[in-house]
Amino acid sequence: MSKAIAGPEIERLIQLLARVPGLGPRSARRAALHLIKKKEQLFAPLSSAMAEALERVRICSTCGNVDTSDPCTICTDPRRDGATIIVVEDVSDLWALERAGAMNARYHVLGGTLSPLDGVGPDDLNIKGLVSRVAEGGVSEIILAVNATVEGQTTAHYITDQMAGMDVKVTRLAHGVPVGGELDYLDEGTLAAALKSRTAF
Amino acid sequence: MSKAIAGPEIERLIQLLARVPGLGPRSARRAALHLIKKKEQLFAPLSSAMAEALERVRICSTCGNVDTSDPCTICTDPRRDGATIIVVEDVSDLWALERAGAMNARYHVLGGTLSPLDGVGPDDLNIKGLVSRVAEGGVSEIILAVNATVEGQTTAHYITDQMAGMDVKVTRLAHGVPVGGELDYLDEGTLAAALKSRTAF
Ligand SMILES: [Zn+2]
Ligand SMILES: [Zn+2]
Protein backbone atom coordinates (compact mmCIF):
# COMPACT_ATOMS: atom_id res chain seq x y z
CA MET A 1 0.00 0.00 0.00
CA SER A 2 1.16 3.52 -0.68
CA LYS A 3 -0.07 4.81 2.70
CA ALA A 4 0.24 2.99 6.00
CA ILE A 5 -3.39 2.73 7.09
CA ALA A 6 -3.55 -0.46 9.09
CA GLY A 7 -0.67 -0.20 11.54
CA PRO A 8 2.97 -1.06 10.85
CA GLU A 9 2.68 -4.70 11.96
CA ILE A 10 -0.13 -5.41 9.48
CA GLU A 11 1.65 -3.49 6.70
CA ARG A 12 4.76 -5.58 7.29
CA LEU A 13 2.73 -8.80 7.27
CA ILE A 14 1.21 -7.81 3.91
CA GLN A 15 4.63 -6.93 2.46
CA LEU A 16 6.09 -10.28 3.48
CA LEU A 17 3.04 -12.27 2.37
CA ALA A 18 3.41 -10.63 -1.06
CA ARG A 19 6.79 -12.37 -1.39
CA VAL A 20 5.29 -15.85 -0.90
CA PRO A 21 5.06 -17.69 -4.26
CA GLY A 22 1.44 -17.79 -5.41
CA LEU A 23 0.58 -14.49 -3.70
CA GLY A 24 1.15 -11.00 -5.12
CA PRO A 25 0.55 -7.58 -3.54
CA ARG A 26 -3.23 -7.72 -4.04
CA SER A 27 -3.54 -11.35 -2.96
CA ALA A 28 -1.35 -10.58 0.06
CA ARG A 29 -3.80 -7.90 1.22
CA ARG A 30 -6.74 -10.27 0.77
CA ALA A 31 -4.86 -13.04 2.54
CA ALA A 32 -3.98 -10.75 5.47
CA LEU A 33 -7.59 -9.59 5.83
CA HIS A 34 -8.84 -13.17 5.67
CA LEU A 35 -6.37 -14.17 8.39
CA ILE A 36 -7.51 -11.27 10.58
CA LYS A 37 -11.16 -12.22 10.09
CA LYS A 38 -10.43 -15.88 10.83
CA LYS A 39 -8.22 -15.00 13.77
CA GLU A 40 -8.93 -18.02 15.95
CA GLN A 41 -9.68 -20.56 13.21
CA LEU A 42 -6.75 -19.82 10.87
CA PHE A 43 -4.48 -16.90 11.84
CA ALA A 44 -3.49 -18.18 15.29
CA PRO A 45 -2.96 -21.82 14.18
CA LEU A 46 -1.00 -20.72 11.10
CA SER A 47 1.18 -18.39 13.16
CA SER A 48 2.08 -21.12 15.63
CA ALA A 49 2.54 -23.73 12.88
CA MET A 50 4.91 -21.32 11.18
CA ALA A 51 6.92 -20.71 14.34
CA GLU A 52 7.14 -24.45 15.06
CA ALA A 53 8.09 -25.43 11.51
CA LEU A 54 10.66 -22.63 11.41
CA GLU A 55 12.25 -23.85 14.63
CA ARG A 56 12.22 -27.55 13.80
CA VAL A 57 12.93 -27.70 10.05
CA ARG A 58 16.21 -29.40 9.08
CA ILE A 59 17.96 -30.28 5.85
CA CYS A 60 18.92 -33.97 5.93
CA SER A 61 22.72 -34.19 5.89
CA THR A 62 22.49 -37.56 4.14
CA CYS A 63 20.09 -36.92 1.28
CA GLY A 64 19.27 -33.19 1.27
CA ASN A 65 15.57 -33.75 2.03
CA VAL A 66 13.61 -31.29 4.16
CA ASP A 67 12.34 -32.71 7.44
CA THR A 68 12.18 -32.02 11.15
CA SER A 69 14.85 -34.63 11.89
CA ASP A 70 18.36 -35.18 10.53
CA PRO A 71 18.82 -37.78 9.14
CA CYS A 72 15.33 -37.49 7.70
CA THR A 73 12.37 -39.86 8.15
CA ILE A 74 13.01 -41.48 4.77
CA CYS A 75 16.74 -42.05 5.39
CA THR A 76 16.05 -43.68 8.77
CA ASP A 77 12.98 -45.71 7.72
CA PRO A 78 14.06 -49.40 7.95
CA ARG A 79 11.25 -50.39 5.56
CA ARG A 80 12.81 -48.34 2.77
CA ASP A 81 14.96 -50.10 0.19
CA GLY A 82 18.38 -48.59 0.83
CA ALA A 83 19.82 -50.30 -2.25
CA THR A 84 17.97 -47.92 -4.56
CA ILE A 85 18.56 -44.16 -4.56
CA ILE A 86 16.32 -41.87 -6.58
CA VAL A 87 18.25 -38.74 -7.54
CA VAL A 88 16.15 -35.57 -7.83
CA GLU A 89 16.89 -31.92 -8.50
CA ASP A 90 14.70 -30.49 -5.78
CA VAL A 91 12.74 -31.48 -2.68
CA SER A 92 9.55 -30.64 -4.56
CA ASP A 93 10.39 -33.50 -6.97
CA LEU A 94 10.92 -35.85 -4.02
CA TRP A 95 7.48 -34.86 -2.71
CA ALA A 96 5.92 -35.39 -6.14
CA LEU A 97 7.45 -38.88 -6.39
CA GLU A 98 6.31 -39.74 -2.88
CA ARG A 99 2.78 -38.70 -3.81
CA ALA A 100 3.02 -41.00 -6.85
CA GLY A 101 3.86 -43.71 -4.30
CA ALA A 102 5.45 -45.98 -6.91
CA MET A 103 8.76 -46.70 -5.18
CA ASN A 104 9.87 -47.50 -1.65
CA ALA A 105 13.44 -46.30 -2.20
CA ARG A 106 15.63 -43.61 -0.66
CA TYR A 107 16.46 -40.28 -2.30
CA HIS A 108 19.25 -37.86 -3.03
CA VAL A 109 18.45 -34.19 -3.59
CA LEU A 110 20.97 -32.42 -5.84
CA GLY A 111 19.72 -28.92 -5.12
CA GLY A 112 19.62 -27.92 -8.80
CA THR A 113 21.15 -28.85 -12.13
CA LEU A 114 24.46 -28.19 -13.82
CA SER A 115 24.19 -24.91 -15.69
CA PRO A 116 27.52 -23.49 -16.88
CA LEU A 117 25.82 -20.34 -18.22
CA ASP A 118 24.44 -19.60 -14.75
CA GLY A 119 27.75 -20.49 -13.12
CA VAL A 120 26.40 -23.68 -11.53
CA GLY A 121 29.12 -26.33 -11.53
CA PRO A 122 29.38 -29.81 -9.92
CA ASP A 123 30.62 -28.35 -6.62
CA ASP A 124 27.48 -26.23 -6.32
CA LEU A 125 25.32 -29.34 -6.30
CA ASN A 126 25.13 -32.18 -3.76
CA ILE A 127 26.93 -34.60 -6.11
CA LYS A 128 29.92 -35.48 -3.91
CA GLY A 129 27.49 -36.63 -1.23
CA LEU A 130 25.89 -38.98 -3.74
CA VAL A 131 29.26 -40.40 -4.81
CA SER A 132 30.10 -40.97 -1.12
CA ARG A 133 26.86 -42.78 -0.47
CA VAL A 134 27.48 -45.11 -3.40
CA ALA A 135 31.15 -45.58 -2.42
CA GLU A 136 30.09 -46.70 1.06
CA GLY A 137 28.46 -49.69 -0.61
CA GLY A 138 25.02 -51.28 -0.37
CA VAL A 139 23.61 -49.23 -3.26
CA SER A 140 22.82 -51.32 -6.34
CA GLU A 141 20.83 -48.81 -8.39
CA ILE A 142 20.65 -45.09 -8.91
CA ILE A 143 17.53 -43.78 -10.64
CA LEU A 144 18.15 -40.38 -12.22
CA ALA A 145 14.77 -38.70 -11.79
CA VAL A 146 15.85 -35.32 -13.14
CA ASN A 147 13.75 -33.01 -15.26
CA ALA A 148 13.65 -33.69 -19.02
CA THR A 149 15.39 -30.40 -19.71
CA VAL A 150 18.81 -29.79 -21.26
CA GLU A 151 20.26 -28.98 -17.83
CA GLY A 152 18.64 -32.05 -16.27
CA GLN A 153 20.02 -34.36 -18.93
CA THR A 154 23.47 -32.73 -18.75
CA THR A 155 23.44 -33.34 -15.02
CA ALA A 156 22.36 -36.96 -15.56
CA HIS A 157 25.28 -37.54 -17.93
CA TYR A 158 27.72 -35.98 -15.49
CA ILE A 159 26.50 -38.18 -12.62
CA THR A 160 26.66 -41.28 -14.83
CA ASP A 161 30.31 -40.43 -15.59
CA GLN A 162 31.03 -40.11 -11.86
CA MET A 163 29.61 -43.60 -11.30
CA ALA A 164 31.91 -45.18 -13.91
CA GLY A 165 33.85 -48.06 -12.35
CA MET A 166 31.51 -48.30 -9.36
CA ASP A 167 29.34 -51.37 -8.97
CA VAL A 168 26.03 -49.60 -9.42
CA LYS A 169 23.39 -49.64 -12.11
CA VAL A 170 22.37 -46.18 -13.33
CA THR A 171 18.87 -45.87 -14.75
CA ARG A 172 16.66 -42.99 -15.75
CA LEU A 173 12.94 -42.41 -15.88
CA ALA A 174 11.08 -43.83 -18.87
CA HIS A 175 10.02 -41.45 -21.59
CA GLY A 176 6.69 -40.82 -19.97
CA VAL A 177 8.01 -37.45 -18.87
CA PRO A 178 7.14 -34.88 -21.54
CA VAL A 179 10.21 -33.29 -23.13
CA GLY A 180 10.85 -29.93 -21.51
CA GLY A 181 8.40 -30.72 -18.73
CA GLU A 182 8.99 -30.49 -15.01
CA LEU A 183 8.35 -33.35 -12.61
CA ASP A 184 6.49 -31.32 -10.07
CA TYR A 185 3.73 -30.50 -12.57
CA LEU A 186 3.07 -34.10 -13.66
CA ASP A 187 0.12 -36.17 -12.58
CA GLU A 188 0.81 -39.10 -10.28
CA GLY A 189 -0.11 -41.80 -12.79
CA THR A 190 2.43 -40.53 -15.33
CA LEU A 191 5.10 -40.34 -12.66
CA ALA A 192 4.35 -43.87 -11.49
CA ALA A 193 4.44 -45.21 -15.06
CA ALA A 194 7.69 -43.39 -15.80
CA LEU A 195 9.28 -44.96 -12.73
CA LYS A 196 8.08 -48.48 -13.59
CA SER A 197 9.45 -48.43 -17.14
CA ARG A 198 12.79 -46.79 -16.31
CA THR A 199 15.56 -47.72 -18.74
CA ALA A 200 19.34 -48.27 -18.48
CA PHE A 201 21.27 -45.02 -18.88
CA MET B 1 -0.10 -34.88 1.01
CA SER B 2 -1.36 -38.41 1.38
CA LYS B 3 1.73 -39.59 3.29
CA ALA B 4 3.51 -37.62 5.98
CA ILE B 5 7.01 -37.36 4.59
CA ALA B 6 8.33 -34.09 5.88
CA GLY B 7 7.61 -34.17 9.59
CA PRO B 8 4.30 -33.28 11.27
CA GLU B 9 5.17 -29.59 11.78
CA ILE B 10 5.82 -29.06 8.06
CA GLU B 11 2.72 -31.07 7.07
CA ARG B 12 0.64 -28.90 9.37
CA LEU B 13 2.15 -25.74 7.93
CA ILE B 14 1.27 -26.92 4.40
CA GLN B 15 -2.29 -27.80 5.43
CA LEU B 16 -2.85 -24.37 6.97
CA LEU B 17 -1.18 -22.49 4.11
CA ALA B 18 -3.58 -24.30 1.74
CA ARG B 19 -6.46 -22.52 3.51
CA VAL B 20 -5.04 -19.05 2.79
CA PRO B 21 -6.98 -17.38 -0.08
CA GLY B 22 -4.87 -17.40 -3.23
CA LEU B 23 -3.08 -20.62 -2.27
CA GLY B 24 -4.33 -24.17 -2.87
CA PRO B 25 -2.83 -27.51 -1.82
CA ARG B 26 -0.18 -27.45 -4.57
CA SER B 27 0.67 -23.78 -4.09
CA ALA B 28 0.86 -24.38 -0.35
CA ARG B 29 3.55 -27.03 -0.81
CA ARG B 30 5.53 -24.74 -3.11
CA ALA B 31 5.11 -21.86 -0.69
CA ALA B 32 6.28 -23.99 2.26
CA LEU B 33 9.36 -25.19 0.35
CA HIS B 34 10.16 -21.65 -0.72
CA LEU B 35 9.90 -20.48 2.90
CA ILE B 36 12.20 -23.30 4.03
CA LYS B 37 14.75 -22.43 1.35
CA LYS B 38 14.58 -18.72 2.19
CA LYS B 39 14.66 -19.42 5.91
CA GLU B 40 16.54 -16.32 7.05
CA GLN B 41 15.39 -13.94 4.29
CA LEU B 42 11.65 -14.72 4.33
CA PHE B 43 10.51 -17.55 6.63
CA ALA B 44 11.85 -16.07 9.89
CA PRO B 45 10.69 -12.48 9.17
CA LEU B 46 7.25 -13.71 8.04
CA SER B 47 6.86 -15.88 11.10
CA SER B 48 7.65 -13.03 13.47
CA ALA B 49 5.53 -10.54 11.47
CA MET B 50 2.65 -13.00 11.74
CA ALA B 51 3.06 -13.42 15.48
CA GLU B 52 3.27 -9.65 16.01
CA ALA B 53 0.30 -8.83 13.77
CA LEU B 54 -1.72 -11.59 15.43
CA GLU B 55 -1.00 -10.19 18.86
CA ARG B 56 -1.56 -6.54 18.01
CA VAL B 57 -4.46 -6.57 15.53
CA ARG B 58 -7.65 -4.89 16.71
CA ILE B 59 -11.07 -4.14 15.24
CA CYS B 60 -11.85 -0.44 15.70
CA SER B 61 -14.85 -0.17 18.01
CA THR B 62 -15.84 3.10 16.34
CA CYS B 63 -15.70 2.27 12.63
CA GLY B 64 -14.96 -1.47 12.29
CA ASN B 65 -11.61 -0.90 10.57
CA VAL B 66 -8.69 -3.26 11.16
CA ASP B 67 -5.68 -1.70 12.86
CA THR B 68 -3.27 -2.20 15.72
CA SER B 69 -4.95 0.47 17.82
CA ASP B 70 -8.56 0.98 18.92
CA PRO B 71 -9.86 3.55 17.97
CA CYS B 72 -7.99 3.15 14.70
CA THR B 73 -5.45 5.48 13.11
CA ILE B 74 -8.08 6.95 10.79
CA CYS B 75 -10.64 7.58 13.56
CA THR B 76 -8.04 9.38 15.69
CA ASP B 77 -6.34 11.32 12.88
CA PRO B 78 -7.13 15.02 13.54
CA ARG B 79 -6.40 15.84 9.88
CA ARG B 80 -9.35 13.70 8.76
CA ASP B 81 -12.67 15.34 7.99
CA GLY B 82 -14.91 13.88 10.69
CA ALA B 83 -18.00 15.45 9.09
CA THR B 84 -17.93 12.93 6.24
CA ILE B 85 -18.29 9.19 6.78
CA ILE B 86 -17.73 6.77 3.92
CA VAL B 87 -19.75 3.62 4.50
CA VAL B 88 -18.22 0.42 3.10
CA GLU B 89 -19.12 -3.25 3.22
CA ASP B 90 -15.70 -4.55 4.07
CA VAL B 91 -12.26 -3.43 5.27
CA SER B 92 -10.88 -4.39 1.83
CA ASP B 93 -13.11 -1.66 0.32
CA LEU B 94 -11.75 0.84 2.86
CA TRP B 95 -8.22 -0.10 1.83
CA ALA B 96 -9.13 0.24 -1.87
CA LEU B 97 -10.58 3.73 -1.27
CA GLU B 98 -7.52 4.76 0.73
CA ARG B 99 -5.32 3.62 -2.14
CA ALA B 100 -7.44 5.76 -4.48
CA GLY B 101 -6.59 8.62 -2.10
CA ALA B 102 -9.50 10.78 -3.27
CA MET B 103 -11.04 11.61 0.10
CA ASN B 104 -9.76 12.58 3.51
CA ALA B 105 -12.85 11.39 5.36
CA ARG B 106 -13.57 8.81 8.04
CA TYR B 107 -15.15 5.41 7.44
CA HIS B 108 -17.74 2.98 8.69
CA VAL B 109 -17.36 -0.71 7.94
CA LEU B 110 -20.68 -2.56 7.80
CA GLY B 111 -19.17 -6.05 7.77
CA GLY B 112 -21.31 -7.26 4.86
CA THR B 113 -24.61 -6.49 3.13
CA LEU B 114 -28.23 -7.21 3.89
CA SER B 115 -29.09 -10.57 2.42
CA PRO B 116 -32.42 -12.03 3.59
CA LEU B 117 -31.82 -15.24 1.62
CA ASP B 118 -28.60 -15.83 3.54
CA GLY B 119 -30.22 -14.82 6.81
CA VAL B 120 -28.23 -11.58 7.08
CA GLY B 121 -30.45 -8.90 8.66
CA PRO B 122 -29.74 -5.35 9.92
CA ASP B 123 -28.65 -6.62 13.35
CA ASP B 124 -25.95 -8.75 11.74
CA LEU B 125 -24.30 -5.65 10.28
CA ASN B 126 -22.67 -2.69 12.01
CA ILE B 127 -25.58 -0.38 11.16
CA LYS B 128 -26.61 0.64 14.70
CA GLY B 129 -23.07 1.92 15.25
CA LEU B 130 -23.42 4.12 12.18
CA VAL B 131 -26.76 5.52 13.37
CA SER B 132 -25.18 6.30 16.77
CA ARG B 133 -22.25 8.11 15.17
CA VAL B 134 -24.63 10.29 13.16
CA ALA B 135 -26.94 10.85 16.17
CA GLU B 136 -23.95 12.12 18.20
CA GLY B 137 -23.76 15.02 15.74
CA GLY B 138 -20.98 16.58 13.73
CA VAL B 139 -21.60 14.38 10.70
CA SER B 140 -22.91 16.28 7.69
CA GLU B 141 -22.58 13.65 4.96
CA ILE B 142 -22.66 9.89 4.61
CA ILE B 143 -21.25 8.48 1.38
CA LEU B 144 -22.61 5.01 0.69
CA ALA B 145 -19.65 3.32 -1.00
CA VAL B 146 -21.24 -0.11 -1.21
CA ASN B 147 -20.83 -2.56 -4.07
CA ALA B 148 -23.08 -2.06 -7.11
CA THR B 149 -24.81 -5.38 -6.43
CA VAL B 150 -28.44 -6.04 -5.50
CA GLU B 151 -27.43 -6.66 -1.88
CA GLY B 152 -25.28 -3.53 -1.81
CA GLN B 153 -28.07 -1.34 -3.15
CA THR B 154 -30.62 -2.94 -0.80
CA THR B 155 -28.30 -2.13 2.08
CA ALA B 156 -27.88 1.45 0.82
CA HIS B 157 -31.65 1.92 0.73
CA TYR B 158 -32.02 0.51 4.23
CA ILE B 159 -29.36 2.86 5.63
CA THR B 160 -30.94 5.84 3.85
CA ASP B 161 -34.25 4.99 5.54
CA GLN B 162 -32.51 4.87 8.94
CA MET B 163 -31.15 8.37 8.34
CA ALA B 164 -34.60 9.83 7.64
CA GLY B 165 -35.23 12.80 9.94
CA MET B 166 -31.57 13.17 10.83
CA ASP B 167 -29.70 16.24 9.66
CA VAL B 168 -27.32 14.42 7.34
CA LYS B 169 -26.90 14.30 3.59
CA VAL B 170 -26.77 10.77 2.16
CA THR B 171 -24.89 10.35 -1.11
CA ARG B 172 -23.70 7.41 -3.12
CA LEU B 173 -20.83 6.79 -5.51
CA ALA B 174 -21.25 8.04 -9.07
CA HIS B 175 -22.01 5.52 -11.76
CA GLY B 176 -18.38 4.94 -12.51
CA VAL B 177 -18.65 1.66 -10.67
CA PRO B 178 -19.55 -1.06 -13.18
CA VAL B 179 -22.93 -2.68 -12.46
CA GLY B 180 -22.36 -5.95 -10.63
CA GLY B 181 -18.73 -5.08 -10.02
CA GLU B 182 -16.90 -5.10 -6.72
CA LEU B 183 -14.98 -2.10 -5.38
CA ASP B 184 -11.89 -4.03 -4.42
CA TYR B 185 -11.23 -4.98 -8.07
CA LEU B 186 -11.49 -1.47 -9.48
CA ASP B 187 -8.55 0.66 -10.55
CA GLU B 188 -7.75 3.70 -8.46
CA GLY B 189 -8.70 6.25 -11.12
CA THR B 190 -12.21 4.85 -11.47
CA LEU B 191 -12.66 4.84 -7.72
CA ALA B 192 -11.43 8.42 -7.43
CA ALA B 193 -13.75 9.58 -10.26
CA ALA B 194 -16.73 7.76 -8.72
CA LEU B 195 -16.10 9.50 -5.41
CA LYS B 196 -15.77 12.96 -6.99
CA SER B 197 -19.03 12.73 -8.94
CA ARG B 198 -21.09 11.16 -6.16
CA THR B 199 -24.81 11.98 -6.40
CA ALA B 200 -27.60 12.57 -3.90
CA PHE B 201 -29.30 9.31 -2.86
ZN1 LIG C 1 17.48 -38.02 4.23
ZN1 LIG D 1 -11.83 3.49 13.32
PDB file of N, CA and C in Angstrom, chain B residues 85-130:
ATOM      1  N   ILE B  85     -18.544  10.609   6.511  1.00  0.00           N
ATOM      2  CA  ILE B  85     -18.293   9.188   6.785  1.00  0.00           C
ATOM      3  C   ILE B  85     -18.564   8.392   5.513  1.00  0.00           C
ATOM      4  N   ILE B  86     -17.545   7.644   5.074  1.00  0.00           N
ATOM      5  CA  ILE B  86     -17.727   6.773   3.919  1.00  0.00           C
ATOM      6  C   ILE B  86     -18.090   5.387   4.437  1.00  0.00           C
ATOM      7  N   VAL B  87     -19.265   4.908   4.021  1.00  0.00           N
ATOM      8  CA  VAL B  87     -19.751   3.616   4.504  1.00  0.00           C
ATOM      9  C   VAL B  87     -19.360   2.523   3.502  1.00  0.00           C
ATOM     10  N   VAL B  88     -18.649   1.515   3.981  1.00  0.00           N
ATOM     11  CA  VAL B  88     -18.217   0.423   3.105  1.00  0.00           C
ATOM     12  C   VAL B  88     -18.687  -0.914   3.673  1.00  0.00           C
ATOM     13  N   GLU B  89     -18.711  -1.918   2.782  1.00  0.00           N
ATOM     14  CA  GLU B  89     -19.124  -3.247   3.218  1.00  0.00           C
ATOM     15  C   GLU B  89     -18.023  -3.929   4.023  1.00  0.00           C
ATOM     16  N   ASP B  90     -16.795  -3.749   3.538  1.00  0.00           N
ATOM     17  CA  ASP B  90     -15.696  -4.549   4.070  1.00  0.00           C
ATOM     18  C   ASP B  90     -14.430  -3.701   4.209  1.00  0.00           C
ATOM     19  N   VAL B  91     -13.534  -4.131   5.080  1.00  0.00           N
ATOM     20  CA  VAL B  91     -12.257  -3.429   5.266  1.00  0.00           C
ATOM     21  C   VAL B  91     -11.473  -3.373   3.953  1.00  0.00           C
ATOM     22  N   SER B  92     -11.616  -4.400   3.109  1.00  0.00           N
ATOM     23  CA  SER B  92     -10.884  -4.395   1.833  1.00  0.00           C
ATOM     24  C   SER B  92     -11.335  -3.219   0.962  1.00  0.00           C
ATOM     25  N   ASP B  93     -12.605  -2.825   1.065  1.00  0.00           N
ATOM     26  CA  ASP B  93     -13.107  -1.663   0.324  1.00  0.00           C
ATOM     27  C   ASP B  93     -12.506  -0.367   0.891  1.00  0.00           C
ATOM     28  N   LEU B  94     -12.392  -0.321   2.219  1.00  0.00           N
ATOM     29  CA  LEU B  94     -11.753   0.839   2.861  1.00  0.00           C
ATOM     30  C   LEU B  94     -10.323   0.971   2.344  1.00  0.00           C
ATOM     31  N   TRP B  95      -9.598  -0.132   2.317  1.00  0.00           N
ATOM     32  CA  TRP B  95      -8.222  -0.097   1.831  1.00  0.00           C
ATOM     33  C   TRP B  95      -8.170   0.357   0.367  1.00  0.00           C
ATOM     34  N   ALA B  96      -9.110  -0.136  -0.446  1.00  0.00           N
ATOM     35  CA  ALA B  96      -9.133   0.244  -1.866  1.00  0.00           C
ATOM     36  C   ALA B  96      -9.366   1.751  -2.005  1.00  0.00           C
ATOM     37  N   LEU B  97     -10.291   2.299  -1.214  1.00  0.00           N
ATOM     38  CA  LEU B  97     -10.580   3.731  -1.271  1.00  0.00           C
ATOM     39  C   LEU B  97      -9.387   4.549  -0.771  1.00  0.00           C
ATOM     40  N   GLU B  98      -8.707   4.057   0.242  1.00  0.00           N
ATOM     41  CA  GLU B  98      -7.516   4.756   0.729  1.00  0.00           C
ATOM     42  C   GLU B  98      -6.425   4.770  -0.335  1.00  0.00           C
ATOM     43  N   ARG B  99      -6.310   3.653  -1.071  1.00  0.00           N
ATOM     44  CA  ARG B  99      -5.315   3.618  -2.145  1.00  0.00           C
ATOM     45  C   ARG B  99      -5.685   4.622  -3.234  1.00  0.00           C
ATOM     46  N   ALA B 100      -7.000   4.782  -3.495  1.00  0.00           N
ATOM     47  CA  ALA B 100      -7.441   5.764  -4.482  1.00  0.00           C
ATOM     48  C   ALA B 100      -7.057   7.174  -4.001  1.00  0.00           C
ATOM     49  N   GLY B 101      -7.079   7.372  -2.682  1.00  0.00           N
ATOM     50  CA  GLY B 101      -6.587   8.617  -2.097  1.00  0.00           C
ATOM     51  C   GLY B 101      -7.409   9.838  -2.451  1.00  0.00           C
ATOM     52  N   ALA B 102      -8.692   9.662  -2.782  1.00  0.00           N
ATOM     53  CA  ALA B 102      -9.498  10.783  -3.268  1.00  0.00           C
ATOM     54  C   ALA B 102     -10.158  11.576  -2.146  1.00  0.00           C
ATOM     55  N   MET B 103     -10.322  10.950  -0.992  1.00  0.00           N
ATOM     56  CA  MET B 103     -11.037  11.605   0.102  1.00  0.00           C
ATOM     57  C   MET B 103     -10.201  11.577   1.368  1.00  0.00           C
ATOM     58  N   ASN B 104     -10.450  12.531   2.228  1.00  0.00           N
ATOM     59  CA  ASN B 104      -9.755  12.575   3.512  1.00  0.00           C
ATOM     60  C   ASN B 104     -10.769  12.427   4.641  1.00  0.00           C
ATOM     61  N   ALA B 105     -11.744  11.539   4.436  1.00  0.00           N
ATOM     62  CA  ALA B 105     -12.852  11.394   5.364  1.00  0.00           C
ATOM     63  C   ALA B 105     -12.590  10.277   6.372  1.00  0.00           C
ATOM     64  N   ARG B 106     -13.601   9.995   7.171  1.00  0.00           N
ATOM     65  CA  ARG B 106     -13.567   8.815   8.043  1.00  0.00           C
ATOM     66  C   ARG B 106     -14.434   7.735   7.404  1.00  0.00           C
ATOM     67  N   TYR B 107     -14.463   6.564   8.034  1.00  0.00           N
ATOM     68  CA  TYR B 107     -15.154   5.413   7.440  1.00  0.00           C
ATOM     69  C   TYR B 107     -16.105   4.767   8.423  1.00  0.00           C
ATOM     70  N   HIS B 108     -16.956   3.887   7.860  1.00  0.00           N
ATOM     71  CA  HIS B 108     -17.739   2.984   8.691  1.00  0.00           C
ATOM     72  C   HIS B 108     -17.854   1.654   7.947  1.00  0.00           C
ATOM     73  N   VAL B 109     -17.368   0.610   8.576  1.00  0.00           N
ATOM     74  CA  VAL B 109     -17.360  -0.712   7.940  1.00  0.00           C
ATOM     75  C   VAL B 109     -18.577  -1.507   8.401  1.00  0.00           C
ATOM     76  N   LEU B 110     -19.445  -1.863   7.453  1.00  0.00           N
ATOM     77  CA  LEU B 110     -20.678  -2.563   7.804  1.00  0.00           C
ATOM     78  C   LEU B 110     -20.420  -4.028   8.159  1.00  0.00           C
ATOM     79  N   GLY B 111     -19.440  -4.626   7.523  1.00  0.00           N
ATOM     80  CA  GLY B 111     -19.171  -6.047   7.767  1.00  0.00           C
ATOM     81  C   GLY B 111     -20.021  -6.957   6.897  1.00  0.00           C
ATOM     82  N   GLY B 112     -20.511  -6.433   5.767  1.00  0.00           N
ATOM     83  CA  GLY B 112     -21.313  -7.255   4.855  1.00  0.00           C
ATOM     84  C   GLY B 112     -22.456  -6.443   4.279  1.00  0.00           C
ATOM     85  N   THR B 113     -23.429  -7.151   3.679  1.00  0.00           N
ATOM     86  CA  THR B 113     -24.609  -6.492   3.131  1.00  0.00           C
ATOM     87  C   THR B 113     -25.846  -7.238   3.594  1.00  0.00           C
ATOM     88  N   LEU B 114     -26.955  -6.555   3.580  1.00  0.00           N
ATOM     89  CA  LEU B 114     -28.226  -7.205   3.891  1.00  0.00           C
ATOM     90  C   LEU B 114     -28.472  -8.302   2.858  1.00  0.00           C
ATOM     91  N   SER B 115     -28.844  -9.460   3.325  1.00  0.00           N
ATOM     92  CA  SER B 115     -29.095 -10.570   2.418  1.00  0.00           C
ATOM     93  C   SER B 115     -30.081 -11.537   3.069  1.00  0.00           C
ATOM     94  N   PRO B 116     -31.393 -11.222   2.907  1.00  0.00           N
ATOM     95  CA  PRO B 116     -32.419 -12.028   3.589  1.00  0.00           C
ATOM     96  C   PRO B 116     -32.297 -13.518   3.260  1.00  0.00           C
ATOM     97  N   LEU B 117     -31.937 -13.837   2.015  1.00  0.00           N
ATOM     98  CA  LEU B 117     -31.824 -15.236   1.618  1.00  0.00           C
ATOM     99  C   LEU B 117     -30.734 -15.967   2.398  1.00  0.00           C
ATOM    100  N   ASP B 118     -29.682 -15.221   2.767  1.00  0.00           N
ATOM    101  CA  ASP B 118     -28.599 -15.832   3.544  1.00  0.00           C
ATOM    102  C   ASP B 118     -28.781 -15.605   5.044  1.00  0.00           C
ATOM    103  N   GLY B 119     -29.944 -15.041   5.392  1.00  0.00           N
ATOM    104  CA  GLY B 119     -30.216 -14.821   6.807  1.00  0.00           C
ATOM    105  C   GLY B 119     -29.438 -13.667   7.413  1.00  0.00           C
ATOM    106  N   VAL B 120     -28.966 -12.738   6.562  1.00  0.00           N
ATOM    107  CA  VAL B 120     -28.234 -11.575   7.082  1.00  0.00           C
ATOM    108  C   VAL B 120     -29.195 -10.393   7.190  1.00  0.00           C
ATOM    109  N   GLY B 121     -29.553 -10.025   8.419  1.00  0.00           N
ATOM    110  CA  GLY B 121     -30.449  -8.897   8.663  1.00  0.00           C
ATOM    111  C   GLY B 121     -29.676  -7.705   9.196  1.00  0.00           C
ATOM    112  N   PRO B 122     -30.390  -6.585   9.447  1.00  0.00           N
ATOM    113  CA  PRO B 122     -29.745  -5.353   9.923  1.00  0.00           C
ATOM    114  C   PRO B 122     -28.909  -5.561  11.183  1.00  0.00           C
ATOM    115  N   ASP B 123     -29.373  -6.434  12.088  1.00  0.00           N
ATOM    116  CA  ASP B 123     -28.652  -6.619  13.347  1.00  0.00           C
ATOM    117  C   ASP B 123     -27.341  -7.383  13.161  1.00  0.00           C
ATOM    118  N   ASP B 124     -27.188  -8.020  11.997  1.00  0.00           N
ATOM    119  CA  ASP B 124     -25.945  -8.746  11.738  1.00  0.00           C
ATOM    120  C   ASP B 124     -24.857  -7.817  11.178  1.00  0.00           C
ATOM    121  N   LEU B 125     -25.274  -6.619  10.811  1.00  0.00           N
ATOM    122  CA  LEU B 125     -24.304  -5.653  10.284  1.00  0.00           C
ATOM    123  C   LEU B 125     -24.084  -4.540  11.301  1.00  0.00           C
ATOM    124  N   ASN B 126     -23.023  -3.770  11.099  1.00  0.00           N
ATOM    125  CA  ASN B 126     -22.666  -2.693  12.014  1.00  0.00           C
ATOM    126  C   ASN B 126     -23.414  -1.410  11.639  1.00  0.00           C
ATOM    127  N   ILE B 127     -24.757  -1.516  11.584  1.00  0.00           N
ATOM    128  CA  ILE B 127     -25.583  -0.377  11.162  1.00  0.00           C
ATOM    129  C   ILE B 127     -25.951   0.503  12.357  1.00  0.00           C
ATOM    130  N   LYS B 128     -26.270  -0.142  13.503  1.00  0.00           N
ATOM    131  CA  LYS B 128     -26.609   0.643  14.702  1.00  0.00           C
ATOM    132  C   LYS B 128     -25.470   1.581  15.076  1.00  0.00           C
ATOM    133  N   GLY B 129     -24.241   1.087  14.936  1.00  0.00           N
ATOM    134  CA  GLY B 129     -23.073   1.917  15.253  1.00  0.00           C
ATOM    135  C   GLY B 129     -23.011   3.151  14.376  1.00  0.00           C
ATOM    136  N   LEU B 130     -23.417   2.989  13.117  1.00  0.00           N
ATOM    137  CA  LEU B 130     -23.423   4.120  12.183  1.00  0.00           C
ATOM    138  C   LEU B 130     -24.482   5.134  12.592  1.00  0.00           C
TER     139      LEU B 130
END
